[in-house]
């Protein structure tokens, strides 16, 4: 069976780190293709060294030189993370409005969405659901609040 390739947006947050624990426990099923974070560069560096993703992104430009220097011995990869071919599913665990744009890109690329970022639906729920239907992409709630609503 082919391993599922994951892009974890917000990998240093609570949900992102929990997702990586699942990957560690089920390394026969999952592989990390991309990790992104906003500020926690030290944790992101450790995650990159452990999971060896093809793409590592830090949103805070001031932290980029530190990340680049720490990982310069690993292969460089510049790509639009969520649209990369090997990715099957994108976990969006980014904070606030920042998750909207990557979620839209992932949907348009036909990637399954594991949605932990409820603000994406608050800001653009109608658009997200319309795009998901058009591209035949499942939206799977993974955070307690919208998962509860989904279950109802």
GROMACS .gro file of C-alpha atoms in nm:
model
  152
    1UNK     CA    1   0.000   0.000   0.000
    2UNK     CA    2   0.128   0.345  -0.094
    3UNK     CA    3   0.197   0.577   0.201
    4UNK     CA    4  -0.026   0.886   0.229
    5UNK     CA    5   0.180   1.200   0.174
    6UNK     CA    6   0.092   1.479   0.419
    7UNK     CA    7   0.142   1.854   0.424
    8UNK     CA    8   0.105   1.978   0.780
    9UNK     CA    9   0.042   2.352   0.794
   10UNK     CA   10   0.103   2.470   1.148
   11UNK     CA   11   0.318   2.173   1.245
   12UNK     CA   12   0.451   2.333   1.565
   13UNK     CA   13   0.109   2.396   1.715
   14UNK     CA   14  -0.092   2.160   1.932
   15UNK     CA   15  -0.279   1.988   1.650
   16UNK     CA   16   0.023   1.980   1.421
   17UNK     CA   17   0.243   1.815   1.684
   18UNK     CA   18  -0.032   1.562   1.760
   19UNK     CA   19  -0.061   1.483   1.390
   20UNK     CA   20   0.313   1.418   1.379
   21UNK     CA   21   0.277   1.179   1.674
   22UNK     CA   22   0.021   0.986   1.468
   23UNK     CA   23   0.266   0.982   1.174
   24UNK     CA   24   0.536   0.845   1.406
   25UNK     CA   25   0.306   0.572   1.533
   26UNK     CA   26   0.192   0.480   1.181
   27UNK     CA   27   0.500   0.539   0.969
   28UNK     CA   28   0.391   0.247   0.752
   29UNK     CA   29   0.084   0.448   0.646
   30UNK     CA   30   0.196   0.813   0.645
   31UNK     CA   31   0.488   1.020   0.532
   32UNK     CA   32   0.541   1.394   0.581
   33UNK     CA   33   0.597   1.580   0.256
   34UNK     CA   34   0.575   1.936   0.391
   35UNK     CA   35   0.590   2.116   0.725
   36UNK     CA   36   0.507   2.480   0.787
   37UNK     CA   37   0.517   2.702   1.095
   38UNK     CA   38   0.497   3.068   1.180
   39UNK     CA   39   0.751   3.143   1.455
   40UNK     CA   40   0.870   2.831   1.640
   41UNK     CA   41   1.181   2.783   1.432
   42UNK     CA   42   1.364   2.555   1.679
   43UNK     CA   43   1.075   2.308   1.693
   44UNK     CA   44   1.031   2.326   1.315
   45UNK     CA   45   1.401   2.247   1.267
   46UNK     CA   46   1.370   1.944   1.498
   47UNK     CA   47   1.058   1.826   1.313
   48UNK     CA   48   1.232   1.866   0.976
   49UNK     CA   49   1.529   1.661   1.092
   50UNK     CA   50   1.303   1.389   1.232
   51UNK     CA   51   1.052   1.358   0.945
   52UNK     CA   52   1.277   1.467   0.655
   53UNK     CA   53   1.003   1.638   0.450
   54UNK     CA   54   1.070   1.762   0.100
   55UNK     CA   55   0.947   2.111   0.192
   56UNK     CA   56   0.988   2.316   0.511
   57UNK     CA   57   0.840   2.666   0.532
   58UNK     CA   58   0.853   2.933   0.803
   59UNK     CA   59   0.608   3.219   0.758
   60UNK     CA   60   0.803   3.467   0.970
   61UNK     CA   61   1.062   3.602   0.724
   62UNK     CA   62   1.293   3.710   1.008
   63UNK     CA   63   1.323   3.345   1.114
   64UNK     CA   64   1.401   3.220   0.763
   65UNK     CA   65   1.780   3.272   0.776
   66UNK     CA   66   1.801   3.064   1.096
   67UNK     CA   67   1.589   2.786   0.942
   68UNK     CA   68   1.787   2.789   0.618
   69UNK     CA   69   2.120   2.773   0.796
   70UNK     CA   70   2.006   2.493   1.027
   71UNK     CA   71   1.877   2.282   0.739
   72UNK     CA   72   2.124   2.368   0.464
   73UNK     CA   73   2.263   2.017   0.471
   74UNK     CA   74   1.917   1.883   0.377
   75UNK     CA   75   1.785   1.904   0.022
   76UNK     CA   76   1.632   2.242  -0.070
   77UNK     CA   77   1.281   2.242  -0.208
   78UNK     CA   78   1.096   2.549  -0.321
   79UNK     CA   79   0.743   2.475  -0.422
   80UNK     CA   80   0.391   2.571  -0.358
   81UNK     CA   81   0.350   2.330  -0.074
   82UNK     CA   82  -0.014   2.231  -0.085
   83UNK     CA   83  -0.018   2.184  -0.462
   84UNK     CA   84   0.279   1.948  -0.471
   85UNK     CA   85   0.199   1.626  -0.654
   86UNK     CA   86   0.286   1.368  -0.387
   87UNK     CA   87   0.055   1.521  -0.125
   88UNK     CA   88  -0.273   1.336  -0.072
   89UNK     CA   89  -0.405   1.523   0.230
   90UNK     CA   90  -0.346   1.866   0.382
   91UNK     CA   91  -0.398   1.920   0.753
   92UNK     CA   92  -0.475   2.289   0.802
   93UNK     CA   93  -0.393   2.372   1.163
   94UNK     CA   94  -0.286   2.731   1.106
   95UNK     CA   95  -0.416   3.007   1.329
   96UNK     CA   96  -0.691   3.243   1.217
   97UNK     CA   97  -0.739   3.379   0.868
   98UNK     CA   98  -0.394   3.258   0.757
   99UNK     CA   99  -0.535   2.912   0.678
  100UNK     CA  100  -0.779   3.033   0.413
  101UNK     CA  101  -0.550   3.080   0.115
  102UNK     CA  102  -0.359   2.751   0.151
  103UNK     CA  103  -0.685   2.563   0.200
  104UNK     CA  104  -0.824   2.708  -0.123
  105UNK     CA  105  -0.503   2.615  -0.308
  106UNK     CA  106  -0.513   2.262  -0.171
  107UNK     CA  107  -0.878   2.216  -0.270
  108UNK     CA  108  -0.809   2.342  -0.622
  109UNK     CA  109  -0.522   2.093  -0.642
  110UNK     CA  110  -0.761   1.811  -0.547
  111UNK     CA  111  -0.611   1.740  -0.203
  112UNK     CA  112  -0.825   1.603   0.079
  113UNK     CA  113  -0.859   1.857   0.361
  114UNK     CA  114  -0.828   1.771   0.730
  115UNK     CA  115  -0.959   2.098   0.872
  116UNK     CA  116  -0.857   2.212   1.217
  117UNK     CA  117  -0.879   2.580   1.125
  118UNK     CA  118  -1.244   2.677   1.187
  119UNK     CA  119  -1.177   3.040   1.089
  120UNK     CA  120  -1.146   2.924   0.729
  121UNK     CA  121  -1.512   2.822   0.738
  122UNK     CA  122  -1.617   3.129   0.936
  123UNK     CA  123  -1.455   3.364   0.685
  124UNK     CA  124  -1.538   3.177   0.364
  125UNK     CA  125  -1.747   2.871   0.442
  126UNK     CA  126  -1.972   2.905   0.140
  127UNK     CA  127  -1.675   2.943  -0.095
  128UNK     CA  128  -1.482   2.654   0.064
  129UNK     CA  129  -1.777   2.415   0.048
  130UNK     CA  130  -1.853   2.515  -0.313
  131UNK     CA  131  -1.491   2.459  -0.418
  132UNK     CA  132  -1.477   2.128  -0.232
  133UNK     CA  133  -1.788   2.010  -0.417
  134UNK     CA  134  -1.655   2.127  -0.755
  135UNK     CA  135  -1.321   1.953  -0.705
  136UNK     CA  136  -1.472   1.647  -0.531
  137UNK     CA  137  -1.251   1.705  -0.226
  138UNK     CA  138  -1.355   1.583   0.120
  139UNK     CA  139  -1.341   1.828   0.410
  140UNK     CA  140  -1.275   1.630   0.729
  141UNK     CA  141  -1.312   1.817   1.061
  142UNK     CA  142  -1.032   1.733   1.303
  143UNK     CA  143  -1.081   1.989   1.580
  144UNK     CA  144  -1.329   1.926   1.860
  145UNK     CA  145  -1.567   2.214   1.791
  146UNK     CA  146  -1.642   2.165   1.424
  147UNK     CA  147  -1.605   1.790   1.452
  148UNK     CA  148  -1.891   1.797   1.705
  149UNK     CA  149  -2.101   2.004   1.466
  150UNK     CA  150  -2.016   1.766   1.180
  151UNK     CA  151  -2.123   1.468   1.392
  152UNK     CA  152  -2.458   1.633   1.470
   0.00000   0.00000   0.00000
